[in-house]
XYZ file of C-alpha atoms in Angstrom:
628
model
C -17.702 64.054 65.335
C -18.724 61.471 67.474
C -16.270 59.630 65.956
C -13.433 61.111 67.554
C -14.670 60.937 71.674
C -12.043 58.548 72.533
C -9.391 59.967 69.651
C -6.054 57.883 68.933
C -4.699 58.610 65.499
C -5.344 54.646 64.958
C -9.221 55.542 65.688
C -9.483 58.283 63.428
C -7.740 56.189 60.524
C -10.520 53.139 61.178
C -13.364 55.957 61.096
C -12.548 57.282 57.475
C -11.783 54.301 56.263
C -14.824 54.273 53.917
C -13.109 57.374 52.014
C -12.734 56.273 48.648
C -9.451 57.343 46.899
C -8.923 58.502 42.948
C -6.832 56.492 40.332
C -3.537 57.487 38.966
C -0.543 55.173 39.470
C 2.275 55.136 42.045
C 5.599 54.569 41.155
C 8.403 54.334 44.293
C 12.179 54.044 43.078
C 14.953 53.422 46.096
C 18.688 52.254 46.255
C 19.067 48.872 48.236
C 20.284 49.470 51.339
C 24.053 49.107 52.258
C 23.405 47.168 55.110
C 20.371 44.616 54.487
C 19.842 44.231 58.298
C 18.494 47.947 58.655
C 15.040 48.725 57.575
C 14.294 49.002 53.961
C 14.316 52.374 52.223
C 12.294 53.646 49.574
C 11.683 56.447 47.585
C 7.743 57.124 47.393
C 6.693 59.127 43.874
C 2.676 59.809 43.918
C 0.296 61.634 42.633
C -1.928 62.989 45.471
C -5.319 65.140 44.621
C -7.045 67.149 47.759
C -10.348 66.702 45.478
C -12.190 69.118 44.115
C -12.825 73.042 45.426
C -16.641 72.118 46.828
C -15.483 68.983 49.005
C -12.142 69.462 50.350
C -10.359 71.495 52.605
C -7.938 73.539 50.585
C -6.822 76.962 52.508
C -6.206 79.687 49.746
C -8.550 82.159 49.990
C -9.717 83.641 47.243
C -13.042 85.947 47.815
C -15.884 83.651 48.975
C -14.104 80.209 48.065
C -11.462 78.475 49.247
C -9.038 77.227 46.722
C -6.987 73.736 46.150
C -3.752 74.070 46.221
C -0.836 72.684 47.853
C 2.237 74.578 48.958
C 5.845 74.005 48.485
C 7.390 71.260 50.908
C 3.727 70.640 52.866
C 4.608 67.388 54.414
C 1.885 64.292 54.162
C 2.777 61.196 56.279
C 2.351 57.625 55.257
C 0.797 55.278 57.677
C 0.598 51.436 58.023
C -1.706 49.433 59.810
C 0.588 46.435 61.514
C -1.937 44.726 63.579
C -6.104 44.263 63.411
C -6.694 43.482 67.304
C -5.532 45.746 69.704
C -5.639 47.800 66.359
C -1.866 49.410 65.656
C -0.359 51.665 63.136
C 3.291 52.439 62.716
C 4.625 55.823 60.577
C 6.479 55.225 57.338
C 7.939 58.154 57.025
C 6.953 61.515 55.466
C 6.474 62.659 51.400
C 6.872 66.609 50.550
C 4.245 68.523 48.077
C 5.364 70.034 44.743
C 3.670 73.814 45.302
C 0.754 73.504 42.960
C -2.248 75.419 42.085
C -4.412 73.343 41.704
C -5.549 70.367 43.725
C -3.105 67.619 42.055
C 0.745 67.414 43.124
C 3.399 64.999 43.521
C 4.383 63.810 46.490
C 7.873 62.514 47.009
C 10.005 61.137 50.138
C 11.444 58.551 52.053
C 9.800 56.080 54.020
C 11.104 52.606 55.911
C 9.456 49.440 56.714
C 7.028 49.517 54.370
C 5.415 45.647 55.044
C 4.252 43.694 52.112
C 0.589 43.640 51.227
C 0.395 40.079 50.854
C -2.193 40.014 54.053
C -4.977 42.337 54.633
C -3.645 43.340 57.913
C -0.870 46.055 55.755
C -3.257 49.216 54.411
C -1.767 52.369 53.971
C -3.016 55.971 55.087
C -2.351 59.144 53.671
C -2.220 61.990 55.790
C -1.917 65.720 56.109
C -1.404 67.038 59.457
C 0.134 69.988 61.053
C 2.732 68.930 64.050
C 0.475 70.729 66.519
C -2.939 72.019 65.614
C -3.091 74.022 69.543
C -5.305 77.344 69.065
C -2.491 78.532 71.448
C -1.140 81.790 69.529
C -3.188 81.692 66.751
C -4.104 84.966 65.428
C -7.686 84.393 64.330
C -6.240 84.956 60.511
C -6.942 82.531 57.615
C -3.709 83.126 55.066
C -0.068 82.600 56.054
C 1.500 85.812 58.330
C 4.800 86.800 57.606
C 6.376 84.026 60.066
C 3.809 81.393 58.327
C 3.133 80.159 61.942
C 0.409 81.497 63.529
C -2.395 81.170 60.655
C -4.893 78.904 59.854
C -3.155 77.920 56.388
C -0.122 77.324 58.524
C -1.489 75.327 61.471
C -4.865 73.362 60.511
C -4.859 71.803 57.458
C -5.925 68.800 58.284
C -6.831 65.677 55.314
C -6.705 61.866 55.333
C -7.301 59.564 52.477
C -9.454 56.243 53.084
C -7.138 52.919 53.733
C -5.190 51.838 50.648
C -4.995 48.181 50.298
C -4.719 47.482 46.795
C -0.429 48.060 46.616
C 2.315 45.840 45.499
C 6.105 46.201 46.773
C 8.553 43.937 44.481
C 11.911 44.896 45.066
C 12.366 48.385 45.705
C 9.232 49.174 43.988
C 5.878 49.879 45.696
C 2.713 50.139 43.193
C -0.138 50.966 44.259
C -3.796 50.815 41.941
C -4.047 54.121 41.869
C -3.552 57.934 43.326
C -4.541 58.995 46.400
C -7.535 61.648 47.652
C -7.088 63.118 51.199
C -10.633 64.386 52.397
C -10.691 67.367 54.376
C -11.365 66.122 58.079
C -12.612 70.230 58.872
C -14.778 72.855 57.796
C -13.138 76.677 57.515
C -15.686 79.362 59.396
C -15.363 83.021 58.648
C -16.908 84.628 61.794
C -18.007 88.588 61.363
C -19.160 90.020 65.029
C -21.954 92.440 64.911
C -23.534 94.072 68.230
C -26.762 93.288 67.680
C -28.664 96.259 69.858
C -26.661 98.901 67.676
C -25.765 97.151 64.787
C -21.731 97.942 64.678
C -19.164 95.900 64.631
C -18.093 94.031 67.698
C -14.194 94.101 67.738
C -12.630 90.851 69.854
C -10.080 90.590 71.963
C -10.500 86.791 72.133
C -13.104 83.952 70.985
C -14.674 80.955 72.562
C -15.744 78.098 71.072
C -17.785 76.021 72.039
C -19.895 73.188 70.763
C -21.912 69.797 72.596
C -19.503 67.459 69.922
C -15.294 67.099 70.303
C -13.666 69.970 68.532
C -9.934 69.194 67.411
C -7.263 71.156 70.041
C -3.959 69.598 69.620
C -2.592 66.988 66.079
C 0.224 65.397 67.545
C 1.406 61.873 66.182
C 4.017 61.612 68.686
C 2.047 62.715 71.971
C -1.583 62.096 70.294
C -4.805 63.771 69.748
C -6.325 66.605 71.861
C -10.148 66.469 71.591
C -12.109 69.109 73.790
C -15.291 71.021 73.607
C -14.211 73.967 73.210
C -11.466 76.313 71.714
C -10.267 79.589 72.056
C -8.663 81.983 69.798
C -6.890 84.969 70.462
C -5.823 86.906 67.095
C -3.405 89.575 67.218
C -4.993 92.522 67.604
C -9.102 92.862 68.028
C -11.109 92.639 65.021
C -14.639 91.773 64.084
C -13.465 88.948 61.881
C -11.858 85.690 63.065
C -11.219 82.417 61.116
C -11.668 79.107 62.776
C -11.026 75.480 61.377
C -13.796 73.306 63.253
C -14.157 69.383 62.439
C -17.398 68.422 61.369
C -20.283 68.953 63.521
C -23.685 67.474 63.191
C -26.933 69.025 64.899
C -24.783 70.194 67.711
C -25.377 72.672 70.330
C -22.718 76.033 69.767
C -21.892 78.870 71.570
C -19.722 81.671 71.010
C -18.464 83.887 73.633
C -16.416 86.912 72.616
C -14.331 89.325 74.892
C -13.651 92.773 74.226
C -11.090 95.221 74.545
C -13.092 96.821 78.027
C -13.263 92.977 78.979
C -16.961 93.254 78.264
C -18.539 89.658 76.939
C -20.621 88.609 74.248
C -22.593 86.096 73.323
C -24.266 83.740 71.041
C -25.733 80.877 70.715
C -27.144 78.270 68.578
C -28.614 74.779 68.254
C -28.444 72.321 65.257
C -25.248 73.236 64.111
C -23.501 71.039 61.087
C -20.508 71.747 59.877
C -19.567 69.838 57.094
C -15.883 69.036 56.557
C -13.802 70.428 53.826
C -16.413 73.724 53.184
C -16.302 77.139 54.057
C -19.088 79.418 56.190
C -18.955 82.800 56.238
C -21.075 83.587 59.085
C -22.826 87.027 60.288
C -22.753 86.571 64.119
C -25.507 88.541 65.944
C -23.695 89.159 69.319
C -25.355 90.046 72.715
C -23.615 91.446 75.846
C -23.320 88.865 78.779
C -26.719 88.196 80.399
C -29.060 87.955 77.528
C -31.292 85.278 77.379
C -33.401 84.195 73.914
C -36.704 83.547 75.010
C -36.786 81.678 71.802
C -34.425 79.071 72.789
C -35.995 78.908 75.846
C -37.790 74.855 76.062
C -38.098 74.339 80.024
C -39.190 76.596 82.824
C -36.379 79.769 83.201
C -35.953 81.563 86.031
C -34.280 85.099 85.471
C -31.311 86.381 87.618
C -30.007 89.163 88.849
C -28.720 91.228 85.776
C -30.334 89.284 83.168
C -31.909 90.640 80.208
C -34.303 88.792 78.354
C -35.656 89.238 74.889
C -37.222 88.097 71.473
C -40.386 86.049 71.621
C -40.961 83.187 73.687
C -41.474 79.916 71.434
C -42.338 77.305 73.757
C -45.373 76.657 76.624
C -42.519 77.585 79.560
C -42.627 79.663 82.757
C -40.577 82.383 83.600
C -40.076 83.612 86.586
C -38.091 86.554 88.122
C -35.531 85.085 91.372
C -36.310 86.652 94.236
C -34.234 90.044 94.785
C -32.946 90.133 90.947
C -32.633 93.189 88.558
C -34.178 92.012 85.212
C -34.285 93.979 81.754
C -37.232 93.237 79.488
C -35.900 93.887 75.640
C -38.324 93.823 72.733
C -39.656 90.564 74.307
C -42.896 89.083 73.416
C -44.504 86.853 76.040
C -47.712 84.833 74.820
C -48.902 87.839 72.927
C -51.486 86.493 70.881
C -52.892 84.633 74.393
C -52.515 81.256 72.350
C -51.166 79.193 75.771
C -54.707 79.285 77.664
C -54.349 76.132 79.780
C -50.926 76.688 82.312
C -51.861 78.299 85.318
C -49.005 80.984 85.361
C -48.403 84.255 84.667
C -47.026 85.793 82.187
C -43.899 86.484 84.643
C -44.000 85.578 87.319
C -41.675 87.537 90.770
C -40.722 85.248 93.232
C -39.598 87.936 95.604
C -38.632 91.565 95.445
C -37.880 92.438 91.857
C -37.066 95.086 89.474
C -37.975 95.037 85.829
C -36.061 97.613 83.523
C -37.673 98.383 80.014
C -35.965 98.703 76.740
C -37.412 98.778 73.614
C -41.360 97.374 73.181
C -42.194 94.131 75.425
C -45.456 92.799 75.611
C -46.446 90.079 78.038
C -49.666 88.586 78.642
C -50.946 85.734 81.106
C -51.423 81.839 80.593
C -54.430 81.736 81.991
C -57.249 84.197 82.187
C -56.814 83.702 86.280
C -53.475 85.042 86.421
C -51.771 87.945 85.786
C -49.295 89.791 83.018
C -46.915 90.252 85.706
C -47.646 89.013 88.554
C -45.892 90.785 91.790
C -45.049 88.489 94.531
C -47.131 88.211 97.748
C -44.980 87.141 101.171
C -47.036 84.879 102.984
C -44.696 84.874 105.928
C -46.817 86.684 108.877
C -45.889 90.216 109.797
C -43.110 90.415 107.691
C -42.295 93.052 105.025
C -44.133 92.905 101.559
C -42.571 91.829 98.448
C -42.227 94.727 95.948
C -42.048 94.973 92.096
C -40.310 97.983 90.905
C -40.954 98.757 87.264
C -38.532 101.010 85.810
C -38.011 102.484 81.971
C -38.051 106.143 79.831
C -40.677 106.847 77.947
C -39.713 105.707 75.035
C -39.350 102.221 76.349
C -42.959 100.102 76.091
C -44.368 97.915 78.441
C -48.126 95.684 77.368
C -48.877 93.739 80.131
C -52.195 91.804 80.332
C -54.637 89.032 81.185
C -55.332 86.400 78.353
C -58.695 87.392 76.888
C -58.505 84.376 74.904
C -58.642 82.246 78.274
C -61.414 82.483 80.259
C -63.199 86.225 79.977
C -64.345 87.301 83.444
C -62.222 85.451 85.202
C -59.785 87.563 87.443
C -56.250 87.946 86.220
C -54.697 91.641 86.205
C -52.778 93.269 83.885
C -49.853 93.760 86.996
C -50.638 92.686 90.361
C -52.867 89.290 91.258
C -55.221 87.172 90.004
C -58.382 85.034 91.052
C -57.074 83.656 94.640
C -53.460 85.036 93.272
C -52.455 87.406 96.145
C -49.865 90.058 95.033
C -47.229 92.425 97.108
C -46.638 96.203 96.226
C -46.306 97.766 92.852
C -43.619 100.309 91.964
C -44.076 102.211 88.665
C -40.798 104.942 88.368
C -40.979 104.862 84.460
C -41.562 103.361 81.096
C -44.439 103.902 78.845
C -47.346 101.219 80.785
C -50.577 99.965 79.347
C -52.154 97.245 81.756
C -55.232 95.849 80.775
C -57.283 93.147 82.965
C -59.296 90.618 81.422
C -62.658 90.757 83.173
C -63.086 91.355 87.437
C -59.361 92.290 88.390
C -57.633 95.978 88.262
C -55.563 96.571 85.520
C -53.064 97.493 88.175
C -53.511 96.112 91.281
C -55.221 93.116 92.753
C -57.391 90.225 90.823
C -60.985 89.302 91.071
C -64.163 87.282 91.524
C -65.255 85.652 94.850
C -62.948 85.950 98.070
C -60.435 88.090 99.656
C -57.088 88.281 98.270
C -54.216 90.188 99.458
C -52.670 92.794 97.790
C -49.653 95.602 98.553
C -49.801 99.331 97.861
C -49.532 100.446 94.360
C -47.018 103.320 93.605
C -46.502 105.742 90.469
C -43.856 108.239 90.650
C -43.194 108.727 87.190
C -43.631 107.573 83.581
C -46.767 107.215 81.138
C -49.527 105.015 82.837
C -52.362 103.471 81.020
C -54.721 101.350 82.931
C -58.113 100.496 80.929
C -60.332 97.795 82.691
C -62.403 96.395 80.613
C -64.929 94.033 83.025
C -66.651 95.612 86.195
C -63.824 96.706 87.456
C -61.079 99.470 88.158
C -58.148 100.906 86.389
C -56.009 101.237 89.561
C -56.809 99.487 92.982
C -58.840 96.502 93.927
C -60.920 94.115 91.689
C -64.254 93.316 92.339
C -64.477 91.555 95.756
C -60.862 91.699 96.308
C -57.845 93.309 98.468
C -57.778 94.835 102.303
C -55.992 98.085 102.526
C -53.878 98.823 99.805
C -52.538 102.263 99.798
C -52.602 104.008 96.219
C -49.953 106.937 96.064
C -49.380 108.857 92.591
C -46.599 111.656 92.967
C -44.987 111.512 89.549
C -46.194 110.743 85.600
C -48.922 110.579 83.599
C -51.644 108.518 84.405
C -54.877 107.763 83.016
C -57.096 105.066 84.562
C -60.417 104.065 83.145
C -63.041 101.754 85.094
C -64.833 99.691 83.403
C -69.195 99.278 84.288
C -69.658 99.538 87.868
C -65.688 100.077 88.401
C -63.868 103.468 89.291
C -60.874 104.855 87.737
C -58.925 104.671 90.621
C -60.082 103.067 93.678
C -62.139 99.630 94.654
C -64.318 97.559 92.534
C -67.991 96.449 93.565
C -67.503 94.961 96.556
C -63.634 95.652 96.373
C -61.583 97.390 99.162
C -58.621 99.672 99.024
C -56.893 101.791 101.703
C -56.024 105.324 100.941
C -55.799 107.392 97.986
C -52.637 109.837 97.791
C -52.355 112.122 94.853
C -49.277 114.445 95.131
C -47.960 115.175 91.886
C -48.637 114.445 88.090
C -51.278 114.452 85.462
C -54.129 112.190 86.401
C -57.121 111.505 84.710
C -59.386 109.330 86.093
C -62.743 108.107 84.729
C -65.685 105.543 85.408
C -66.893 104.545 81.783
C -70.446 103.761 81.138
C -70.743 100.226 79.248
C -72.958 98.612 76.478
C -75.492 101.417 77.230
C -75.316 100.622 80.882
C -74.452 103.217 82.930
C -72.018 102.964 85.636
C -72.449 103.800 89.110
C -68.914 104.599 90.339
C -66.902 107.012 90.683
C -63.841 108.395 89.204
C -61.495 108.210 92.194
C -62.670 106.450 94.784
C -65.560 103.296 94.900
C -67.944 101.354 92.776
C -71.200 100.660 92.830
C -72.119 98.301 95.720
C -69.956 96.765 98.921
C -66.989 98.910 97.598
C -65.124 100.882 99.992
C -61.557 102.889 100.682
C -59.999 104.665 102.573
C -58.614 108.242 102.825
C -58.509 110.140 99.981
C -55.887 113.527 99.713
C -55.062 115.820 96.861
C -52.049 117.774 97.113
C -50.579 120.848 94.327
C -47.277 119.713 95.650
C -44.941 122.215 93.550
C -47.826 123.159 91.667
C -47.305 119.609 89.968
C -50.340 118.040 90.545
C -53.778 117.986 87.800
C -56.048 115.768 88.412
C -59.171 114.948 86.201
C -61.961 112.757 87.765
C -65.201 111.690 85.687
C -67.954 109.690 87.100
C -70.655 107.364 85.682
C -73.599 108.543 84.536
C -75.179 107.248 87.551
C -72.911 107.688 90.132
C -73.547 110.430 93.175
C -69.976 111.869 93.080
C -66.683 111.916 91.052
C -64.680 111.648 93.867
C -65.297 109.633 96.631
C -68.565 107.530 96.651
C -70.028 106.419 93.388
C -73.442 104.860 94.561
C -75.227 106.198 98.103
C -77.945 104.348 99.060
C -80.466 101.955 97.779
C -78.260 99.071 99.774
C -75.247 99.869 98.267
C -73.146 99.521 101.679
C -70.382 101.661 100.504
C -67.871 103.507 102.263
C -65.477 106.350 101.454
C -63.307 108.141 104.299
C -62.337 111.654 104.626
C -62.071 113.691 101.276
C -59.087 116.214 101.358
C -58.152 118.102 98.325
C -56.101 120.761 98.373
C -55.756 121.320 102.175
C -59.669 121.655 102.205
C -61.682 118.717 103.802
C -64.353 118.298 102.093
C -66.047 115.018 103.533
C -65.373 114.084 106.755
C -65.359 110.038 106.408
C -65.961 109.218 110.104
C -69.001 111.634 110.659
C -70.131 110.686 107.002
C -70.582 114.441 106.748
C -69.798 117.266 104.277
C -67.675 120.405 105.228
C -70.712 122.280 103.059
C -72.939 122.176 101.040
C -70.724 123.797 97.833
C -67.887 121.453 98.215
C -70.556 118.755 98.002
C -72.075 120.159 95.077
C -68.364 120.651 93.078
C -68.026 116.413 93.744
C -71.209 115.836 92.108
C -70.058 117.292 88.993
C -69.873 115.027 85.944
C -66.160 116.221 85.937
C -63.979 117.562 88.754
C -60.729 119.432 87.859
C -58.308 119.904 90.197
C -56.802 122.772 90.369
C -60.199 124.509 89.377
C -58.939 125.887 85.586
């Protein structure tokens, strides 16, 4: 298709002139002019094939093939090459088809100033053209309608035959060595429009297409060739199927954009697209509302706007990111899931700024690098101003796996959601979706990363959905990683949550020598648990802090509506199950006041206990609340 970028009909003649063309002999009878000063006149009689059915661009259709024929009166003009340099061609004249079935006819007509082919400079081309090939009013229909002028058949079929050198003209007689083949210049595509999130069909108001090679608008001999990238076809009514003639593409770049009759758009798009001319495609097109972006075709760094929605798996070592303030849908995507990218120092995704992620369907997106996150929520580092947020949003049908890459560095501190090793992170919003976060060694599954130094980290949320946070390294489900974050404020009102430390790391709460801020539990099912490791048994607690340097703040159970259950387990060698795991022995850990149910059971500044009893119920292996 290159061919055609700067298109003159002269051009396209020199391009094809390595067509080869069938034998069969031409025989041209004419009357001598009555005046021998005006131009010659001849009567042209040849036989003219379009090839066979496999090669050439015949427009029947018949089932799955498209059929040679010719129709009655189709017009195929006769061109003569007059000078080499600047390269010229003059028309002849015009020669009308017998209807045929087949792909052989005779072609007869008159033509004038037919040269002599004494010199080399005098080649003839054969060739089938409509007057006007514009998409303008085409109906998106391959046969003939009933005013024959708005199909395909009617408007684009489109054949040349290579240069014919080897003629004689004696008299009024023309021979020529033999017949002529006109090679289809296009390829016929059959395009059927399926939805591809509910498998229906996709009815169009209009199509685009649109390709990275010149596409063939407008035919026209007298006012020349129209080349652009893209067409755009508007049948008649919508449909699901639309017919398009396309000149041959090779390896190029295509999209197809199709409107509907709500003036919704779809999608689709594909690289390495050939095209070869004179065959037919019948293509199943897999269309996706405006906004979706492969992650397969993805081969640089993306960052996601505001209302896109991403999905399939990601094929390529690339970054995305989330642009700061955007609404992004995650659907059936699958981010680095077998943690095979171990060496870029990214995230899985990565927020920029505020962001909201909407789940549909299953997505599962792990980290580049063991140091950094699934998802990693975006930290402002401007002083005193607000916190970034991630907002995670989704039913509970709809799936989210975020994680560290275990197959990176283990131990190293990259959270499931939140931060990673010297990765600070802003607040996390979970309103809904079905979450498992998993960390891969000294960060929260939810919350901030871990290993040496002090990291920043925003309050964590959950107001709804089903919330599964399993550490699996020293640290906590929910909260701060070991030796990490200043203040964070945990609040659960909504969902169901399970959170499961890992060694010396709470359910919910701070990691050895972690920090978090208060603890607010006002509504759903919790269940909260410090799990004993390879034999070892933990010293933290189920809500609140590990086993050494750990410390939070407040901690508050409220029955709001009668909505709240909460379940806390501690390790097997931890003091309480809520509040402080390990007291003592240089453990240097702090918890502040205890309040569960409007009873204050630990006063945090006084580091005393309202009584003895409500001491005793927090040392329980297990502490249900409300009592059952």
């Amino acid at each position: 298709m290159e061919r055609l970028k700067h298109f003159s009909l002269s051009a396209l003649m020199i391009a094809l002139a390595a067509l080869t063309a069938c034998s069969s002999e031409d025989n041209i009878v004419n009357d001598q002019p009555a005046n021998p000063t005006e131009p010659k006149m001849y009567t042209m009689t040849i036989q003219a094939s379009k090839g066979d059915a496999s090669t050439t661009r015949g427009l029947a259709f018949d089932g799955e093939a498209l059929n040679v024929i010719w129709n009655d009166g189709e017009e195929v003009e006769v061109m003569q090459r007059t000078q080499v340099t600047p390269e010229a061609w003059t028309s002849l004249g015009k020669l009308k088809a017998q209807a045929s079935a087949n792909a052989t006819t005779t072609l007869t007509g008159e033509l004038q100033g037919l040269k002599d082919a004494s010199g080399s400079i005098f080649p003839l081309v054969f060739y089938l053209h409509s007057i006007d090939m514009n998409y303008t009013g085409q109906n998106g229909v391959l046969d003939r309608d009933d005013n024959a002028t708005k199909s395909i058949e009617a408007n684009y079929d489109h054949a040349m035959s290579s240069t014919v050198s080897d003629f004689t003209v004696d008299g009024n007689t023309v021979t020529v060595s033999g017949g002529v083949t006109l090679t289809s210049l296009q390829a016929i595509v059959k395009f059927t429009f399926v939805d591809a999130l509910t498998g229906n069909p996709l009815n169009a108001t209009s199509l685009n297409i649109k390709g990275s090679q010149y596409m063939i608008e407008s035919m026209n001999p007298t006012a020349g060739t129209k080349l652009t990238h893209e067409l755009t076809i508007t049948p008649a009514s919508d449909t699901n199927v639309i017919y398009a003639a396309i000149s041959s593409l090779a390896n190029s770049n295509f999209t197809l954009t199709a409107t509907t009759e709500d003036n919704k758009t779809y999608t689709y798009e594909k690289s390495g697209v050939t095209f070869k001319e004179g065959k037919y495609y019948d293509v199943n097109v897999q269309m996706l509302p405006e906004g979706y972006v492969n992650l397969a075709r993805l081969t640089a760094d993306y960052e996601a706007k505001n209302g896109d929605v991403l999905y399939g798996t990601l094929a390529n070592n690339v970054k995305i990111s989330i642009k700061a303030g955007a609404t992004v849908t995650l659907h059936n995507v699958s981010i680095n899931a077998d943690g095979a990218w171990t060496n870029s120092n990214w995230a899985g995704i990565t927020c920029l700024g505020d962001a909201t992620i909407k789940l549909k369907g299953k997505n599962i997106v792990k980290g580049f690098s063991g140091k950094y996150p699934g998802i990693q929520a975006a930290h402002n580092t401007v002083a005193n101003a607000a916190e970034y947020t991630l907002t995670i949003q989704g039913s509970d049908a709809d799936e989210l796996i975020a994680s560290s890459n275990s197959k990176s560095t283990p131990g190293t501190g990259g959270a499931g959601i939140g931060g990673g090793d010297d990765v600070s992170c802003g607040n996390i919003v979970i309103a809904g979706g079905r979450i498992t976060a998993e960390s891969n060694g000294f960060a929260a599954d939810i919350g901030s990363g871990g290993d040496a130094g002090v990291d920043v980290c925003g309050n964590i949320t959950i107001s709804g959905g089903i919330v599964n946070a399993t550490c699996s390294r020293n640290s906590c489900g929910i909260g701060a990683g070991v030796a990490r974050c200043m203040n964070m404020t945990i609040t659960i009102s909504g969902g169901t949550v399970t959170a499961t430390g890992y060694h010396q790391g709470p359910g919910i709460g701070a990691g050895s020598a972690g920090s978090c801020g208060n603890i607010i539990i006002s509504g759903g099912t919790v269940t909260a648990t410090a799990s004993n490791s390879n034999n070892i048994p933990s010293a933290a607690a189920g809500i609140g802090t590990g086993n050494v340097l750990s410390s939070c703040g407040n901690i508050t159970i409220t029955n709001t509506n009668n909505a709240t259950k909460v379940t806390a387990t501690k390790g097997a060698n931890a003091v309480y199950s809520i509040g402080l795991g390990l007291v003592g022995n240089n453990s240097d850990n702090f918890c502040g006041t205890i309040t569960i149910g409007g009873t204050k059971f630990y006063d945090g500044t006084n580091k005393t206990w309202a009584s003895e009893e409500l001491e005793n119920a927090l040392k329980a292996a297990t502490f249900t609340y409300p009592a059952p």
